[in-house]
Amino acid sequence: MADRSQFEELARQLSAIGTVKRELARHLPGDCAPGSAAVLALLGKFGEMRLSRLAELMGIDLSVTSRHVAHVAERGWIERYPDPQDGRSRLLRVSPAGQELLTEMSARTAEVLQTYLHDWTDDDVAQLVTLFARLRASFGDCRAHGARATAHAVAETDATQERL
Amino acid sequence: MADRSQFEELARQLSAIGTVKRELARHLPGDCAPGSAAVLALLGKFGEMRLSRLAELMGIDLSVTSRHVAHVAERGWIERYPDPQDGRSRLLRVSPAGQELLTEMSARTAEVLQTYLHDWTDDDVAQLVTLFARLRASFGDCRAHGARATAHAVAETDATQERL
DNA sequence: TATTGTTATACTCTATAACTATA
DNA sequence: TATAGTTATAGAGTATAACAATA
């Protein structure tokens, strides 16, 4: 078990990590908000899914996810069609236009990271990704609300790790 | 140099890390916003400083920092007094009331992290903290604006690491 | 003229709560 | 009655730009 001053330092680092996120967001296309990019990235990686699952993967409330998805759908980047298994849901899927945008954004993001992290080794990045995933999982496990749903999200996270 | 799919995964993890930050923020006192907590934490750790340096440490714009500081000063948690070396600046310092609040918040934050990360070893946390700091430094180095100021901020980050 | 801060404006993201439709 | 999703409202954080005061 780590000691208290370490945890305080971790809290400070977490609080300051936004700088990196914003710098990365600055390189997105002007008409694609970070939230939209996240929707496309997850649908692109995991394939079609329902809104509720997307919300779990993004770690945000269903209502917020709904707004992000509406925004992306309005621009024609995803398609929504009825879920044959549940009339209340729709399945979300990246459209051809969305795929094109996603491909371009992924390339750009990777390029920006390659520039900034040019002196990082493969292992450095892998270690950070693993610790990130584990951090999220550790928090997800203890969350008060939606224990069932959270277990699902954590499983996804683990699957993500395994693929690396 | 890491490969592209690794960088894409890192981007996804960064995009989702907000969940952890928000969960941590939920445990702050109701009248202390996350931004206020960050101001107090940095002034508490590094001692009195000017607004511009605080902005560097927080990794946000000076204007935003100014608003956070005004908020904290209104509540009496910090004091602002003239900088003897520069009439345009004021030095910021945690007040007794602010110190009391800070002490309580630090304890609470460490406690929450200890609960969530109970199965993390000392080394796990240290590794994550180090990689976080390095990530921020790698981005800070390349930032277009304020190369001089940024070098300063990076030096602080390194000092932080050494203290662990 | 350059720098330190402050303030006004606007945008993104988020959660809570009320509501609709379907299971 | 419970669940999936939508929408309205409100709050926090951020950046840009215009402005004031001092170096």
PDB file of C-alpha atoms in Angstrom, chain A residues 13-107:
ATOM      1  CA  GLN A  13      -0.958  15.027 -11.336  1.00  0.00           C
ATOM      2  CA  LEU A  14      -4.520  14.030 -12.124  1.00  0.00           C
ATOM      3  CA  SER A  15      -5.682  17.557 -11.636  1.00  0.00           C
ATOM      4  CA  ALA A  16      -3.075  18.847 -14.105  1.00  0.00           C
ATOM      5  CA  ILE A  17      -3.466  16.208 -16.792  1.00  0.00           C
ATOM      6  CA  GLY A  18      -6.096  18.316 -18.506  1.00  0.00           C
ATOM      7  CA  THR A  19      -3.312  20.282 -20.170  1.00  0.00           C
ATOM      8  CA  VAL A  20      -2.328  17.267 -22.211  1.00  0.00           C
ATOM      9  CA  LYS A  21      -5.918  16.469 -23.137  1.00  0.00           C
ATOM     10  CA  ARG A  22      -6.525  20.012 -24.333  1.00  0.00           C
ATOM     11  CA  GLU A  23      -3.333  20.112 -26.358  1.00  0.00           C
ATOM     12  CA  LEU A  24      -4.408  16.925 -28.085  1.00  0.00           C
ATOM     13  CA  ALA A  25      -7.894  18.333 -28.665  1.00  0.00           C
ATOM     14  CA  ARG A  26      -6.427  21.413 -30.320  1.00  0.00           C
ATOM     15  CA  HIS A  27      -5.339  19.246 -33.228  1.00  0.00           C
ATOM     16  CA  LEU A  28      -8.844  17.962 -34.000  1.00  0.00           C
ATOM     17  CA  PRO A  29     -10.697  19.254 -37.064  1.00  0.00           C
ATOM     18  CA  GLY A  30     -12.487  22.494 -36.248  1.00  0.00           C
ATOM     19  CA  ASP A  31     -15.980  21.080 -36.689  1.00  0.00           C
ATOM     20  CA  CYS A  32     -15.367  18.004 -34.532  1.00  0.00           C
ATOM     21  CA  ALA A  33     -15.594  18.571 -30.779  1.00  0.00           C
ATOM     22  CA  PRO A  34     -13.594  16.303 -28.467  1.00  0.00           C
ATOM     23  CA  GLY A  35     -16.801  14.600 -27.365  1.00  0.00           C
ATOM     24  CA  SER A  36     -17.660  13.774 -30.956  1.00  0.00           C
ATOM     25  CA  ALA A  37     -14.201  12.403 -31.545  1.00  0.00           C
ATOM     26  CA  ALA A  38     -14.571  10.118 -28.537  1.00  0.00           C
ATOM     27  CA  VAL A  39     -17.891   8.780 -29.803  1.00  0.00           C
ATOM     28  CA  LEU A  40     -16.406   7.994 -33.204  1.00  0.00           C
ATOM     29  CA  ALA A  41     -13.266   6.444 -31.739  1.00  0.00           C
ATOM     30  CA  LEU A  42     -15.219   4.056 -29.516  1.00  0.00           C
ATOM     31  CA  LEU A  43     -17.753   3.065 -32.168  1.00  0.00           C
ATOM     32  CA  GLY A  44     -14.864   2.570 -34.569  1.00  0.00           C
ATOM     33  CA  LYS A  45     -12.976   0.353 -32.179  1.00  0.00           C
ATOM     34  CA  PHE A  46     -15.768  -1.725 -30.630  1.00  0.00           C
ATOM     35  CA  GLY A  47     -18.300  -1.692 -33.464  1.00  0.00           C
ATOM     36  CA  GLU A  48     -22.009  -0.944 -33.285  1.00  0.00           C
ATOM     37  CA  MET A  49     -23.568  -0.651 -29.860  1.00  0.00           C
ATOM     38  CA  ARG A  50     -26.374   0.897 -27.866  1.00  0.00           C
ATOM     39  CA  LEU A  51     -26.235   4.293 -26.225  1.00  0.00           C
ATOM     40  CA  SER A  52     -26.059   2.822 -22.739  1.00  0.00           C
ATOM     41  CA  ARG A  53     -22.941   0.830 -23.539  1.00  0.00           C
ATOM     42  CA  LEU A  54     -21.302   3.827 -25.152  1.00  0.00           C
ATOM     43  CA  ALA A  55     -21.973   5.829 -21.989  1.00  0.00           C
ATOM     44  CA  GLU A  56     -20.250   3.135 -19.930  1.00  0.00           C
ATOM     45  CA  LEU A  57     -17.207   3.158 -22.179  1.00  0.00           C
ATOM     46  CA  MET A  58     -16.984   6.931 -22.081  1.00  0.00           C
ATOM     47  CA  GLY A  59     -17.459   7.010 -18.319  1.00  0.00           C
ATOM     48  CA  ILE A  60     -20.088   9.738 -18.463  1.00  0.00           C
ATOM     49  CA  ASP A  61     -23.801   9.993 -17.802  1.00  0.00           C
ATOM     50  CA  LEU A  62     -26.294   8.636 -20.310  1.00  0.00           C
ATOM     51  CA  SER A  63     -27.813  12.076 -20.813  1.00  0.00           C
ATOM     52  CA  VAL A  64     -24.484  13.578 -21.781  1.00  0.00           C
ATOM     53  CA  THR A  65     -23.753  10.709 -24.109  1.00  0.00           C
ATOM     54  CA  SER A  66     -27.131  11.232 -25.737  1.00  0.00           C
ATOM     55  CA  ARG A  67     -26.231  14.806 -26.547  1.00  0.00           C
ATOM     56  CA  HIS A  68     -22.839  13.890 -27.967  1.00  0.00           C
ATOM     57  CA  VAL A  69     -24.446  11.223 -30.119  1.00  0.00           C
ATOM     58  CA  ALA A  70     -27.137  13.613 -31.362  1.00  0.00           C
ATOM     59  CA  HIS A  71     -24.417  16.065 -32.326  1.00  0.00           C
ATOM     60  CA  VAL A  72     -22.510  13.425 -34.249  1.00  0.00           C
ATOM     61  CA  ALA A  73     -25.653  12.055 -35.909  1.00  0.00           C
ATOM     62  CA  GLU A  74     -26.703  15.537 -37.068  1.00  0.00           C
ATOM     63  CA  ARG A  75     -23.449  15.786 -38.981  1.00  0.00           C
ATOM     64  CA  GLY A  76     -23.983  12.428 -40.617  1.00  0.00           C
ATOM     65  CA  TRP A  77     -21.005  10.765 -38.999  1.00  0.00           C
ATOM     66  CA  ILE A  78     -23.016   7.929 -37.457  1.00  0.00           C
ATOM     67  CA  GLU A  79     -26.261   6.108 -38.267  1.00  0.00           C
ATOM     68  CA  ARG A  80     -28.920   5.088 -35.774  1.00  0.00           C
ATOM     69  CA  TYR A  81     -31.265   2.231 -36.528  1.00  0.00           C
ATOM     70  CA  PRO A  82     -33.777   0.299 -34.405  1.00  0.00           C
ATOM     71  CA  ASP A  83     -32.449  -2.412 -32.129  1.00  0.00           C
ATOM     72  CA  PRO A  84     -34.252  -5.594 -33.208  1.00  0.00           C
ATOM     73  CA  GLN A  85     -33.982  -6.908 -29.652  1.00  0.00           C
ATOM     74  CA  ASP A  86     -35.397  -3.881 -27.828  1.00  0.00           C
ATOM     75  CA  GLY A  87     -37.796  -1.321 -29.239  1.00  0.00           C
ATOM     76  CA  ARG A  88     -36.589   1.316 -26.795  1.00  0.00           C
ATOM     77  CA  SER A  89     -33.036   1.290 -28.124  1.00  0.00           C
ATOM     78  CA  ARG A  90     -31.287   2.146 -31.309  1.00  0.00           C
ATOM     79  CA  LEU A  91     -27.975   0.738 -32.444  1.00  0.00           C
ATOM     80  CA  LEU A  92     -25.244   3.221 -33.281  1.00  0.00           C
ATOM     81  CA  ARG A  93     -22.856   2.687 -36.155  1.00  0.00           C
ATOM     82  CA  VAL A  94     -20.149   4.789 -37.823  1.00  0.00           C
ATOM     83  CA  SER A  95     -21.278   5.976 -41.283  1.00  0.00           C
ATOM     84  CA  PRO A  96     -18.959   6.043 -44.306  1.00  0.00           C
ATOM     85  CA  ALA A  97     -18.459   9.780 -43.840  1.00  0.00           C
ATOM     86  CA  GLY A  98     -17.758   9.184 -40.161  1.00  0.00           C
ATOM     87  CA  GLN A  99     -15.261   6.467 -40.996  1.00  0.00           C
ATOM     88  CA  GLU A 100     -13.433   8.827 -43.285  1.00  0.00           C
ATOM     89  CA  LEU A 101     -13.287  11.494 -40.595  1.00  0.00           C
ATOM     90  CA  LEU A 102     -12.251   8.951 -37.986  1.00  0.00           C
ATOM     91  CA  THR A 103      -9.424   7.636 -40.114  1.00  0.00           C
ATOM     92  CA  GLU A 104      -8.088  11.111 -40.633  1.00  0.00           C
ATOM     93  CA  MET A 105      -8.389  12.024 -36.960  1.00  0.00           C
ATOM     94  CA  SER A 106      -6.710   8.833 -35.775  1.00  0.00           C
ATOM     95  CA  ALA A 107      -3.787   9.473 -38.071  1.00  0.00           C
TER      96      ALA A 107
END
